[in-house]
Every structure is written in C-alpha cells, then in structure tokens.
Coordinates of C-alpha atoms in Angstrom, one line a residue:
Chain A
M705 CA 83.4 82.9 74.2
Y706 CA 86.3 85.3 74.7
Y707 CA 88.1 83.0 76.9
K708 CA 88.7 80.6 74.0
T709 CA 90.6 82.9 71.8
R710 CA 94.0 82.5 71.4
G711 CA 95.1 86.1 72.5
Y712 CA 92.8 85.8 75.5
R713 CA 94.7 82.5 76.5
I714 CA 98.3 83.8 76.0
F715 CA 97.0 86.8 78.3
N716 CA 95.7 84.5 80.8
V717 CA 98.9 82.3 81.0
F718 CA 100.9 85.6 81.6
N719 CA 98.4 87.2 84.0
T720 CA 98.2 83.8 86.1
C721 CA 102.2 83.7 86.3
F722 CA 102.3 87.4 87.1
L723 CA 99.9 87.5 89.9
I724 CA 101.5 84.1 91.7
L725 CA 104.7 86.0 91.3
L726 CA 103.4 89.3 93.1
A727 CA 101.5 87.1 95.8
L728 CA 105.0 85.0 96.5
M729 CA 106.8 88.6 97.0
C730 CA 104.2 89.4 99.8
I731 CA 105.6 86.2 101.9
V732 CA 109.1 86.1 100.5
P733 CA 110.5 88.3 102.9
L734 CA 108.9 86.3 105.7
I735 CA 110.4 83.0 104.7
H736 CA 113.8 84.5 104.4
V737 CA 113.8 85.7 108.0
L738 CA 112.4 81.9 109.1
A739 CA 115.3 80.6 106.9
V740 CA 117.7 82.9 108.5
S741 CA 116.6 82.1 112.0
F742 CA 117.1 78.3 111.4
S743 CA 120.7 78.8 109.9
A744 CA 124.1 78.6 111.8
K745 CA 125.4 82.3 112.4
S746 CA 128.4 82.2 110.5
A747 CA 126.0 81.4 107.3
A748 CA 124.0 84.3 108.2
D749 CA 126.4 86.7 109.0
A750 CA 128.2 86.0 105.6
N751 CA 124.6 86.7 104.0
L752 CA 124.4 83.3 102.6
V753 CA 121.3 82.4 103.5
G754 CA 118.5 82.7 100.7
L755 CA 114.9 81.0 101.3
W756 CA 116.4 77.9 102.9
P757 CA 118.4 77.4 106.0
K758 CA 122.0 77.1 105.8
Q759 CA 123.7 74.6 108.1
F760 CA 120.5 74.0 110.0
S761 CA 120.8 75.2 113.7
L762 CA 118.4 75.8 116.8
E763 CA 120.8 78.0 118.3
A764 CA 119.1 81.3 117.6
Y765 CA 116.0 80.2 119.2
K766 CA 117.6 78.5 122.3
K767 CA 119.3 81.9 122.8
T768 CA 116.0 84.0 122.5
I769 CA 114.1 81.6 124.8
N770 CA 116.8 82.0 127.2
N771 CA 116.7 85.5 127.5
P772 CA 114.4 86.4 130.7
I773 CA 113.6 89.9 129.4
F774 CA 112.2 88.5 126.1
L775 CA 110.0 86.1 127.8
H776 CA 108.7 88.4 130.2
S777 CA 107.7 90.9 127.3
I778 CA 105.8 88.1 125.6
W779 CA 104.0 87.6 129.0
V780 CA 103.4 91.4 129.3
S781 CA 101.9 91.2 125.5
V782 CA 99.8 88.3 126.4
Q783 CA 98.3 89.8 129.4
R784 CA 97.5 93.3 127.7
T785 CA 96.0 91.4 124.8
I786 CA 93.6 89.7 126.7
L787 CA 92.8 92.2 128.9
G788 CA 92.5 94.9 126.2
T789 CA 90.4 92.8 123.8
G790 CA 87.8 91.8 126.6
L791 CA 87.7 95.4 127.9
T792 CA 87.1 96.7 124.0
L793 CA 84.4 94.0 123.4
L794 CA 82.2 94.7 126.4
I795 CA 82.6 98.5 125.8
T796 CA 82.0 98.1 122.0
F797 CA 78.9 95.6 122.5
L798 CA 77.2 97.8 125.1
A799 CA 77.8 101.3 123.1
A800 CA 76.7 99.5 119.9
Y801 CA 73.3 98.8 121.0
P802 CA 71.8 102.0 121.9
L803 CA 73.5 103.7 118.8
S804 CA 72.0 101.3 116.5
K805 CA 68.6 102.3 117.7
E806 CA 66.2 104.5 115.4
N807 CA 66.3 108.5 116.3
S808 CA 62.7 108.1 117.3
A809 CA 63.3 105.3 119.8
F810 CA 66.4 107.0 121.4
K811 CA 66.4 110.9 121.4
G812 CA 70.0 111.3 122.7
R813 CA 71.4 108.9 120.1
N814 CA 72.4 112.3 117.7
V815 CA 74.2 113.7 120.7
Y816 CA 76.3 110.6 121.4
S817 CA 77.2 109.7 117.8
W818 CA 78.3 113.3 117.2
L819 CA 80.6 112.8 120.1
F820 CA 81.9 109.7 118.7
V821 CA 82.4 111.2 115.3
F822 CA 84.1 114.1 116.7
S823 CA 86.7 111.8 118.8
M824 CA 87.4 110.3 115.6
V825 CA 88.2 113.2 113.2
F826 CA 89.9 115.5 115.9
N827 CA 92.4 115.1 118.5
G828 CA 94.3 117.0 121.0
G829 CA 97.6 115.4 119.5
L830 CA 100.4 113.8 121.0
I831 CA 101.6 116.1 123.7
P832 CA 98.4 116.9 125.4
F833 CA 97.3 113.3 125.3
Y834 CA 100.8 112.7 126.8
I835 CA 100.4 115.1 129.5
V836 CA 96.7 113.7 130.3
I837 CA 98.4 110.3 130.8
Q838 CA 101.5 111.8 133.3
K839 CA 98.5 113.8 135.2
I840 CA 96.3 110.6 135.8
G841 CA 99.2 108.5 136.9
L842 CA 99.1 106.2 134.1
M843 CA 102.9 106.7 133.5
D844 CA 104.9 103.5 133.8
S845 CA 101.8 101.3 134.7
F846 CA 100.7 98.2 133.0
W847 CA 97.3 100.1 132.4
V848 CA 98.6 102.6 130.2
L849 CA 98.8 99.7 127.6
V850 CA 95.2 98.5 128.1
L851 CA 92.9 101.4 129.0
P852 CA 93.6 104.2 126.4
G853 CA 92.9 102.3 123.2
A854 CA 89.7 100.6 124.7
V855 CA 86.9 102.7 122.8
N856 CA 87.6 102.3 118.9
T857 CA 84.8 104.2 117.0
F858 CA 85.5 102.2 113.9
L859 CA 84.9 98.7 115.8
V860 CA 81.9 100.6 117.4
I861 CA 80.4 101.2 113.8
L862 CA 81.2 97.7 112.8
M863 CA 79.3 96.3 115.5
L864 CA 76.3 98.6 115.4
N865 CA 75.8 98.0 111.5
F866 CA 75.4 94.3 112.5
F867 CA 72.9 95.1 115.2
R868 CA 71.0 97.1 112.5
G869 CA 70.5 93.8 110.5
I870 CA 69.1 91.9 113.3
P871 CA 65.2 91.7 112.7
K872 CA 63.3 94.4 114.8
D873 CA 60.7 91.7 115.8
L874 CA 63.3 89.9 118.1
E875 CA 63.7 92.8 120.3
E876 CA 60.0 93.7 120.4
A877 CA 59.3 90.1 121.4
S878 CA 61.5 90.1 124.1
L879 CA 60.6 93.6 125.4
I880 CA 56.8 92.2 125.5
D881 CA 58.0 89.3 127.4
G882 CA 59.1 91.7 130.2
A883 CA 62.8 91.7 129.8
G884 CA 64.7 95.0 130.0
H885 CA 67.2 96.2 127.3
F886 CA 70.2 94.7 129.1
R887 CA 68.4 91.2 129.5
T888 CA 67.6 91.8 125.6
L889 CA 71.0 92.5 124.6
F890 CA 72.7 89.9 126.6
S891 CA 70.4 86.8 126.1
I892 CA 69.1 87.8 122.7
Y893 CA 71.4 89.8 121.0
L894 CA 74.7 88.1 122.4
P895 CA 74.3 84.5 121.0
I896 CA 73.4 85.9 117.3
S897 CA 76.1 88.4 117.4
L898 CA 79.2 85.9 117.8
P899 CA 80.5 86.4 114.0
S900 CA 80.7 89.9 114.7
I901 CA 82.2 89.5 118.3
A902 CA 84.7 87.5 116.7
T903 CA 85.5 90.0 114.1
I904 CA 86.1 92.8 116.6
A905 CA 87.8 90.4 119.0
L906 CA 90.4 89.6 116.1
F907 CA 90.9 93.1 115.1
S908 CA 91.3 94.1 118.7
M909 CA 93.7 91.2 119.4
V910 CA 96.0 92.0 116.2
F911 CA 96.1 95.9 117.3
H912 CA 97.1 94.9 120.8
W913 CA 99.6 92.5 120.0
N914 CA 101.1 94.9 117.4
S915 CA 101.2 98.2 119.4
W916 CA 104.7 99.3 120.2
F917 CA 104.7 103.0 120.4
D918 CA 102.8 103.2 123.7
G919 CA 105.2 101.1 125.4
L920 CA 108.1 103.3 123.9
L921 CA 106.5 106.7 125.0
Y922 CA 104.9 105.8 128.5
L923 CA 107.0 103.2 130.0
N924 CA 110.5 103.9 131.1
N925 CA 111.7 100.8 132.3
S926 CA 112.3 98.3 129.5
K927 CA 111.6 95.4 131.9
Q928 CA 107.8 96.4 131.8
F929 CA 108.1 96.6 127.7
P930 CA 105.4 94.3 125.7
L931 CA 107.0 92.2 123.0
A932 CA 106.3 94.5 120.1
T933 CA 108.0 97.5 122.1
F934 CA 111.0 95.2 123.0
L935 CA 111.2 94.1 119.4
Q936 CA 111.4 97.8 118.4
T937 CA 114.2 98.8 120.7
V938 CA 116.3 95.6 119.9
I939 CA 115.8 94.9 116.5
I940 CA 115.2 98.5 115.0
Q941 CA 117.0 100.9 117.4
R942 CA 119.6 98.3 118.0
D943 CA 119.6 99.6 121.5
M944 CA 121.7 97.9 124.1
S945 CA 120.4 99.8 127.0
S946 CA 116.9 97.9 127.0
M947 CA 119.0 94.5 127.5
S948 CA 120.5 94.1 130.7
I949 CA 124.4 95.0 131.1
N950 CA 125.3 91.5 130.8
P951 CA 127.9 91.3 128.0
K952 CA 126.7 87.9 126.8
E953 CA 123.0 89.1 126.4
M954 CA 124.4 92.2 124.5
E955 CA 126.1 90.0 122.2
L956 CA 122.8 88.5 121.6
I957 CA 121.4 91.5 119.6
S958 CA 124.2 91.8 117.2
Q959 CA 123.5 88.6 116.0
T960 CA 121.4 88.3 112.7
T961 CA 120.1 84.8 113.5
V962 CA 118.8 85.7 116.9
R963 CA 117.0 89.0 115.5
A964 CA 115.5 86.9 112.5
A965 CA 114.4 84.4 115.6
Q966 CA 112.8 87.2 117.5
I967 CA 111.0 88.8 114.5
F968 CA 109.7 85.6 113.6
I969 CA 108.3 84.8 117.0
G970 CA 106.8 88.4 117.2
A971 CA 105.0 87.3 113.8
A972 CA 104.1 83.9 115.0
P973 CA 100.7 84.8 116.8
I974 CA 99.6 86.8 114.0
L975 CA 100.4 83.9 111.3
I976 CA 98.5 81.6 113.7
V977 CA 95.5 83.6 113.9
Y978 CA 95.3 84.8 110.5
P979 CA 93.7 81.9 108.9
F980 CA 90.6 82.5 111.4
L981 CA 90.8 86.2 111.1
Q982 CA 90.5 85.9 107.1
K983 CA 87.3 84.5 107.1
Y984 CA 85.9 87.4 109.1
F985 CA 87.7 90.6 108.0
V986 CA 86.6 90.7 104.3
K987 CA 83.3 91.1 105.7
G988 CA 84.0 93.4 108.3
M989 CA 86.0 95.5 105.6
T990 CA 83.2 95.6 103.2
L991 CA 80.9 96.4 106.1
G992 CA 82.8 99.4 107.0
S993 CA 83.4 100.9 103.8
V994 CA 80.3 100.3 101.6
K995 CA 76.8 100.7 102.9
E996 CA 73.4 101.9 101.8
Chain B
M656 CA 61.4 112.8 132.3
R657 CA 59.1 110.5 130.6
T658 CA 61.7 109.7 128.0
L659 CA 64.6 109.3 130.5
K660 CA 62.3 106.6 132.3
K661 CA 62.4 104.6 129.0
T662 CA 65.9 105.2 127.7
W663 CA 68.1 105.1 131.0
P664 CA 69.4 101.7 130.2
F665 CA 70.6 103.4 126.9
H666 CA 72.4 106.0 129.0
L667 CA 73.9 103.5 130.9
M668 CA 75.0 101.4 128.2
L669 CA 77.0 104.4 126.7
L670 CA 78.4 105.4 129.9
P671 CA 81.5 103.0 130.1
A672 CA 82.3 104.3 126.2
M673 CA 81.6 108.0 127.4
I674 CA 84.1 107.8 130.3
F675 CA 87.0 106.5 128.1
L676 CA 86.1 109.3 125.3
I677 CA 86.1 111.9 127.8
I678 CA 89.6 111.0 129.5
F679 CA 91.4 110.0 126.5
S680 CA 89.9 112.2 123.7
F681 CA 88.0 115.2 125.2
I682 CA 90.2 116.3 128.0
P683 CA 93.6 115.9 125.8
M684 CA 91.8 118.5 123.7
G685 CA 92.1 121.0 126.3
G686 CA 95.3 120.5 126.3
I687 CA 95.7 122.2 123.0
V688 CA 95.8 125.6 124.8
M689 CA 100.0 124.8 125.1
A690 CA 100.1 125.5 121.8
F691 CA 99.7 129.2 122.5
Q692 CA 102.0 128.8 125.5
D693 CA 105.7 128.8 126.2
Y694 CA 105.0 125.6 128.1
K695 CA 107.2 124.7 130.9
P696 CA 106.7 121.2 132.5
W697 CA 107.6 122.6 136.1
L698 CA 105.3 125.4 135.5
K699 CA 102.3 123.3 134.4
I700 CA 99.5 124.7 131.9
S701 CA 98.3 127.1 134.8
G702 CA 102.0 128.6 135.2
S703 CA 103.6 129.0 131.9
A704 CA 103.3 131.8 130.0
W705 CA 101.0 132.8 127.2
V706 CA 102.7 133.5 123.7
G707 CA 99.9 133.9 121.2
L708 CA 100.6 132.8 118.1
D709 CA 104.4 132.6 118.3
N710 CA 104.6 129.0 118.1
F711 CA 102.6 129.2 115.0
R712 CA 104.9 131.9 113.4
Y713 CA 107.8 129.9 114.5
L714 CA 106.5 126.8 112.6
F715 CA 106.5 128.9 109.3
E716 CA 109.8 130.4 109.9
R717 CA 111.7 127.7 110.7
N718 CA 113.2 125.7 107.6
D719 CA 113.0 122.2 108.7
S720 CA 109.3 122.6 109.7
M721 CA 108.4 123.8 106.3
Q722 CA 110.4 121.0 104.6
V723 CA 108.5 118.4 107.2
I724 CA 105.1 119.6 106.0
W725 CA 106.4 119.4 102.4
N726 CA 107.8 115.8 102.8
T727 CA 104.4 115.0 104.4
L728 CA 102.1 116.0 101.6
I729 CA 104.5 114.6 99.1
I730 CA 104.7 111.2 100.9
A731 CA 101.0 110.9 102.0
V732 CA 99.8 112.0 98.1
L733 CA 101.9 109.6 96.3
K734 CA 100.8 106.8 98.6
M735 CA 97.3 107.8 98.1
I736 CA 97.8 107.5 94.4
F737 CA 99.5 104.1 94.3
N738 CA 97.4 102.6 97.1
L739 CA 94.3 103.4 94.9
A740 CA 95.8 102.6 91.5
V741 CA 97.5 99.5 92.1
P742 CA 94.7 97.7 94.1
F743 CA 92.4 98.7 91.2
V744 CA 94.5 97.2 88.4
F745 CA 95.4 94.1 91.0
A746 CA 91.6 93.5 91.8
I747 CA 90.7 93.6 88.0
L748 CA 93.9 91.2 87.3
L749 CA 92.9 88.8 89.7
N750 CA 89.2 88.7 88.8
E751 CA 90.2 87.1 85.2
I752 CA 91.7 84.3 87.0
R753 CA 88.9 81.4 86.7
K754 CA 90.6 78.9 88.9
V755 CA 88.8 79.4 92.1
Y756 CA 91.8 77.6 94.2
I757 CA 94.3 79.8 92.5
Q758 CA 92.4 83.0 92.9
R759 CA 92.1 82.2 96.8
T760 CA 95.6 81.6 97.4
I761 CA 96.9 84.3 95.7
Q762 CA 94.4 86.4 98.0
T763 CA 95.3 84.6 101.4
L764 CA 98.9 85.7 100.4
V765 CA 98.7 89.1 99.5
Y766 CA 96.3 90.2 102.4
L767 CA 99.0 88.7 104.8
P768 CA 101.4 91.6 105.0
H769 CA 98.5 94.0 106.3
F770 CA 98.2 92.2 109.5
L771 CA 101.8 92.4 110.5
S772 CA 103.0 95.4 112.4
W773 CA 105.8 97.9 110.9
V774 CA 108.0 96.7 113.7
I775 CA 108.1 93.3 112.4
L776 CA 108.3 94.3 108.7
G777 CA 110.7 97.1 109.4
G778 CA 113.3 94.7 111.5
I779 CA 112.9 92.3 108.0
L780 CA 113.3 95.3 105.7
L781 CA 116.4 96.7 107.3
D782 CA 118.2 93.5 106.7
L783 CA 116.5 92.8 103.3
L784 CA 117.3 96.5 101.8
A785 CA 120.8 97.0 103.6
T786 CA 123.6 97.7 101.0
D787 CA 124.8 93.8 101.8
G788 CA 121.3 92.7 102.1
F789 CA 119.2 90.2 100.0
V790 CA 117.7 92.7 97.4
N791 CA 121.2 94.2 96.8
Q792 CA 122.5 90.8 96.3
I793 CA 119.9 89.9 93.8
L794 CA 120.4 93.5 92.1
G795 CA 124.1 92.8 92.0
S796 CA 123.7 89.4 90.4
M797 CA 122.1 91.4 87.7
G798 CA 124.8 93.8 87.5
F799 CA 123.4 96.7 89.2
K800 CA 125.4 98.9 91.8
P801 CA 124.1 98.2 95.3
I802 CA 121.6 100.8 96.5
F803 CA 121.3 102.0 99.9
F804 CA 117.6 102.3 100.1
L805 CA 117.1 103.4 103.8
G806 CA 120.0 105.6 104.0
D807 CA 120.0 107.7 100.7
N808 CA 117.9 110.9 100.3
N809 CA 117.2 110.3 97.0
W810 CA 115.9 106.7 97.6
F811 CA 114.1 107.0 101.2
R812 CA 110.8 108.1 99.7
F813 CA 110.7 106.0 96.8
T814 CA 111.4 102.8 99.4
V815 CA 108.9 104.1 101.7
I816 CA 106.0 104.2 99.2
L817 CA 107.0 100.8 97.4
T818 CA 107.1 99.2 100.7
D819 CA 103.9 100.8 101.8
V820 CA 102.2 99.7 98.6
W821 CA 103.7 96.2 99.0
K822 CA 102.2 96.0 102.7
E823 CA 98.6 97.4 101.9
F824 CA 97.7 96.7 98.2
G825 CA 96.5 93.1 98.9
Y826 CA 94.0 94.4 101.8
N827 CA 93.0 97.5 99.8
T828 CA 91.8 95.4 96.9
I829 CA 89.0 93.7 99.1
V830 CA 86.5 96.5 98.4
F831 CA 87.1 96.4 94.8
L832 CA 87.0 92.6 94.8
A833 CA 83.5 93.1 96.6
A834 CA 82.2 95.4 94.1
L835 CA 83.4 93.3 91.1
A836 CA 81.4 90.5 92.6
G837 CA 78.4 92.8 92.4
I838 CA 78.6 93.6 88.7
N839 CA 75.4 92.0 86.8
P840 CA 76.9 89.2 84.7
S841 CA 74.3 89.8 82.0
L842 CA 76.1 92.9 81.1
Y843 CA 78.9 90.8 80.1
E844 CA 76.9 88.1 78.4
A845 CA 75.1 91.3 76.2
A846 CA 78.4 92.7 75.5
E847 CA 79.6 89.3 74.4
I848 CA 76.6 88.9 72.0
D849 CA 77.5 92.1 70.1
G850 CA 81.1 91.0 69.5
A851 CA 83.1 92.7 72.5
N852 CA 86.4 91.1 73.2
R853 CA 87.5 90.9 76.9
W854 CA 89.6 94.0 76.8
K855 CA 86.3 95.9 75.5
Q856 CA 84.3 94.6 78.3
T857 CA 86.8 95.4 81.0
R858 CA 87.0 98.8 79.4
F859 CA 83.4 99.7 79.1
I860 CA 81.5 97.4 81.8
T861 CA 84.2 96.4 84.4
M862 CA 86.0 99.7 84.9
P863 CA 83.0 102.1 85.1
S864 CA 81.2 99.8 87.4
L865 CA 84.2 100.2 89.7
L866 CA 84.4 103.9 89.6
P867 CA 81.7 104.6 92.4
M868 CA 84.3 102.6 94.3
V869 CA 87.4 104.5 93.6
V870 CA 85.5 107.6 94.3
V871 CA 84.4 106.7 97.8
V872 CA 88.0 105.4 98.5
G873 CA 89.7 108.4 97.2
T874 CA 87.8 110.8 98.8
L875 CA 88.1 109.4 101.9
A876 CA 91.6 109.0 101.7
L877 CA 91.6 112.8 101.4
G878 CA 91.3 113.2 105.1
N879 CA 94.3 111.3 105.8
V880 CA 96.4 113.5 103.5
L881 CA 98.8 114.6 106.8
N882 CA 98.9 111.2 107.8
A883 CA 102.1 109.9 105.8
G884 CA 102.8 106.9 108.1
F885 CA 104.1 107.3 111.5
D886 CA 104.5 103.6 112.2
Q887 CA 106.4 103.0 108.9
I888 CA 108.5 106.0 108.9
F889 CA 109.7 105.6 112.5
N890 CA 110.8 102.2 111.7
L891 CA 112.8 102.7 108.8
Y892 CA 114.3 106.2 109.0
N893 CA 117.6 107.4 110.3
P894 CA 119.2 110.7 110.6
L895 CA 120.8 110.4 107.1
V896 CA 117.2 110.7 105.4
Y897 CA 115.8 113.2 107.9
Q898 CA 115.9 115.8 105.0
K899 CA 113.7 113.9 102.8
G900 CA 111.9 111.4 104.9
D901 CA 110.7 113.3 108.2
I902 CA 107.1 113.6 108.6
I903 CA 105.0 115.9 110.9
D904 CA 104.3 113.0 113.4
T905 CA 108.0 112.0 113.6
F906 CA 108.9 115.7 113.6
V907 CA 106.6 115.9 116.5
Y908 CA 107.8 113.0 118.5
R909 CA 111.5 114.4 117.9
T910 CA 111.0 118.0 118.9
A911 CA 108.6 117.7 121.7
I912 CA 109.1 114.4 123.4
L913 CA 113.0 114.2 122.8
N914 CA 113.9 118.0 122.7
G915 CA 111.3 118.9 125.1
E916 CA 109.9 121.8 123.0
M917 CA 106.2 121.0 124.3
G918 CA 104.5 124.2 123.2
F919 CA 106.1 124.2 120.0
G920 CA 105.0 120.4 119.4
T921 CA 101.5 120.9 120.3
A922 CA 101.4 123.9 117.8
I923 CA 102.6 121.4 114.9
G924 CA 100.1 118.6 116.3
L925 CA 96.9 121.4 116.5
F926 CA 97.9 122.6 112.8
K927 CA 97.7 119.0 111.8
S928 CA 94.8 118.0 113.6
A929 CA 92.6 121.1 112.4
I930 CA 93.4 120.6 108.9
S931 CA 93.0 117.1 109.2
M932 CA 89.4 117.5 110.6
I933 CA 88.3 120.1 107.9
L934 CA 89.6 117.5 105.1
I935 CA 88.0 114.7 106.8
L936 CA 84.8 116.3 107.1
V937 CA 85.0 117.7 103.5
S938 CA 85.8 114.3 102.1
Y939 CA 83.0 112.5 104.4
S940 CA 80.5 115.1 102.5
L941 CA 81.9 114.5 99.2
A942 CA 81.6 110.9 99.7
K943 CA 78.0 111.2 100.9
K944 CA 77.1 113.5 97.7
W945 CA 78.8 111.5 95.2
A946 CA 78.4 107.9 96.4
G947 CA 75.8 107.7 98.9
Y948 CA 78.4 106.9 101.6
R949 CA 77.6 107.9 105.3
I950 CA 79.4 106.5 108.4
F951 CA 76.7 106.3 111.0

C-alpha cells in the first residue's frame, strides 16, 4: 500500500499543510477587512490592524448605517435582485421546456436554439447597446438594472439539460390525461425541477447583487445607484461627488474603517447565501461543462 | 398548419425570451453600422456621415490602440495558461488528501472568492496591495523593498494575473475534481500490484485521465482570448498603468463613453466581437471533435 511508505507520508504532511495554507490565503483578505472594520480609526489609519481588531469599535458601522444614500442603495439592490431573479426564472423556465424537446417533436427548435447560440457568441458591443438603451428610454430608470440581463443563455442551457433528464413517460402520461403543455410544465415539471430552479435562482441572485457597471453606465443620478455601483464609486474611484456635499459625509469615505465596513456589508449577502449555493453549483458547473 | 396547431404552446413559451433577445441582443447588432460612420449623437445613425473603413484604419494606425490589443492578448493568454495549470495541479494535490473533512473545508474556502465581485475584491486589494498595505508590511518584515503592485507598469500585469488566478483557481478546480471522481479505482489497484508508487500512478493514470478535461477547458477558453477581464482591470487600474494594463474593453469605455468617440469605439467593439465569434465557433467545433462536447 503506497500510503504506508515513508516517502508518501512525508509528502502527505507537506501537501496537507500547503493546501490548508492556500485555502487560508483565499479568505485572509476578507478576515483582514472584517478586522479593520471593527477597529478604531486611529489604529486602522496607522496600518496596525492584522487579522484581529485593534481597539474594538463599532463606530464604522454606525457611520455607515447612518448614511441615507448607502441605505437607499441597499434597498435598490434588494429590489433589483428580487425582481431580476424572478424575471430570469420565469423566462428561463418557460424557454427551456420547448428547447428540451426532440427535433421531431418541435420542428422550430433548431431555429430558436441557433438564435440563442448566436446571441451568446456575437454582440453589437458596448456602444450600440448603450444607444439602444437610450432609444427605448431606459436611461436613468430602475428597470435598466433588471430587464437587459433577463435572458441568460447559459442558465437556459442548464435548465434544459435538467429537463432532458426527466423521464419522457411523465410528460406523455400528463398529455394523455388531457393536460396541455403549459399545464404539464407548471404542475408536473415545476415541482420536480425545484433543485435546478434553486440553482438558477442562486446564480441569478449573485449576478444581480454583484452587478455594478450597468448602474455606473446608465444611471446619472447617484441616488439611484444599487449598492455595488455605490461601492464602486466610493471605494474604488474614491469619488466624493456620489456622496452628498455635506462635508461630514465627505469625511466618511476617506476613512479606512468605514470603507472596510462598507466592503463587508457589500459582501455579506453573498457570504450568507454561499453555504446554500455551494450545495448546488458543483452540480450546475459540471452539468454545464461535461455532457454526452 | 397542422404542426403549428400542435406546437403553438412551444412558440408561446419562447416568446418572452425572444422579445428580450431581439431588443437587447439583435437590435444592438444593427447598431454596428456606426463602426462605418463618423457618428455624431445629435445627427443619429441616419444623419451621420459614412466614412467606410476609416475607423478601422485609424484603429491600426493609432499607437495606443495597437498597444491595447497587445496588452489584451498578453494578459488573456497568460490568464488562460495559469487558470488551466493551477487548478489542474491543485485538483491532483487535493485528491491526495484522504481525510474527507479537511478536503471539504479546503474546497469550501477556495471556491468562495469566485462569488465575490471585483468591486468588493478590488476594494480589499487596493488597500492590501498599497505601498504601505498589509502585503508590503509582510514583505518589508522579510527585508524586501515596498512594491507598488497597482501603480507600476512592471508589476501591474503580474498583479492582475496573480489576483485573477487567486480568485478563480478554486472554482476552476471543480471540473477536474469531477473528472478525478470518475476514474475507475481498479486502474490504481492494478498499478499497485504491478509495483507502481504513488507518483507513477499519478503520472500514468491520473494525469492521462484528466487530459480530455484539459482539452475541453483549454479549447473553450480559446474563445475568450480577447476578454482579458473588464471588471477586474477597471476596478484595479489607474492612469499610471494604462500603458501595460489597458485592455480593449476598458479602452472602448474610455474612448467612446468618456471621450465621445462613438464611431471609433464601435469599430473596436466590432473588431473584438467578430474575432471572438470566429474563435468561439472554432473552439466549440474543436471541443466537439476532440472531446465530444456540445452545448445544445
């Protein structure tokens, strides 16, 4: 047995230590931010904080929570995540069913799937897209955050692969009993598809929560920004103009601890759904990539 | 007509998706005519002057745009190589850990950064990688001079590639772990009886078994060779490193949206989309041929 040999045991110890170290490197930056956010301003500004708070303080969180623009951006993000995810789910669920059919059962399938694939591999680029958004009047509207991303071909493929795994007999039995395709989809397929619906919902939620560029591009008024866009302007660009001109609030963004608190609040929902997500995405990922 | 009678629910189900595809995907494709115009917002597409291929000629004449294409290729190709190699090695090493709970814990931790956005990670990295930041403090205590990771043209690409691999290597490992789980254990037993040690088993069983997956992931990545990572670069770069760090997507944003050179920006975008499309189609057909992979 190879794992009883001395050489392998030495390798095993080194290997385990090395990988644990690597894994820690993936979360140490987050722990550092968390520690900074709970530290006193003076300690953080002097770069004294490592992985544990220095002079524990809740000041940064108090200031963050007292900023009405920050709170409103959270509300925008919550709305967009709920509406966007709901819309994506409905559209994906409806579209995947006919696309999962055999070519013989649904002649138009080929045309539709080519349209989907084409939209995935080719696009007009940023500028024509920007002009279309302008033309249809979505500029500066909340809906610009929700509508453009509603159809995601990758998610449709994920869903239709799941549908293909469902035994044909179920559909046939339902159709023989006199149900139409809509009825079959919603009363037979819906309950058994819950795991894959959950996968798609979680992917979509993560997408909406993390999206920041659309807000930056299509919204001129920073009061409408979703959280990710707000964080982008305040933390990355360190741009004062997206805060109100109130000097007290301007002071906020220059502070390391407040920045850290904002980053952590921005990451928190992901950290919360992550354990639920993990159960599903491994399956989703392998489903989407390996297939016969 | 008879088929339509039977299939109308299918068409109806696809209708919402099609409406969205038409508005947000196909209509913008019509806008690429701007690439052949001297587009002026107040004249719209119908009134702007046609300039033929001038925008494209300009693209190849401008020094900065050639530098940008070059940057894009270098960053994207290096990311492709490391995002393939690191997960490959990591998956094999992780597979050697016998204690399931250690393995699971490591997996949970390394997958996490993939789900955080570059705004969050950028915010963290800007502080961590600053000249007086956490990383430079550690380097300093080991006797190194501070490194300006995000503001030095010699370091910026290195930093971008390293942080991208850091964010994605765990997630990219998943497909290799799935392939590892599919290897028939009797292969190892047979090798063991023949006296192969663990390294030889890895060399002659594990690695060849992972090869098809390497081919699939590698060929599919080919289609992305002009995507060097807009989100990441946009959130990490600054004017100091435009020379080595500016990529096509960030360049388009700056020239077209910030400087108003809409026609030129569209031309670069079209250049990128067209080449990407060819590469994606080639890579998908190669993946289908070599590994039996298909998308629909």
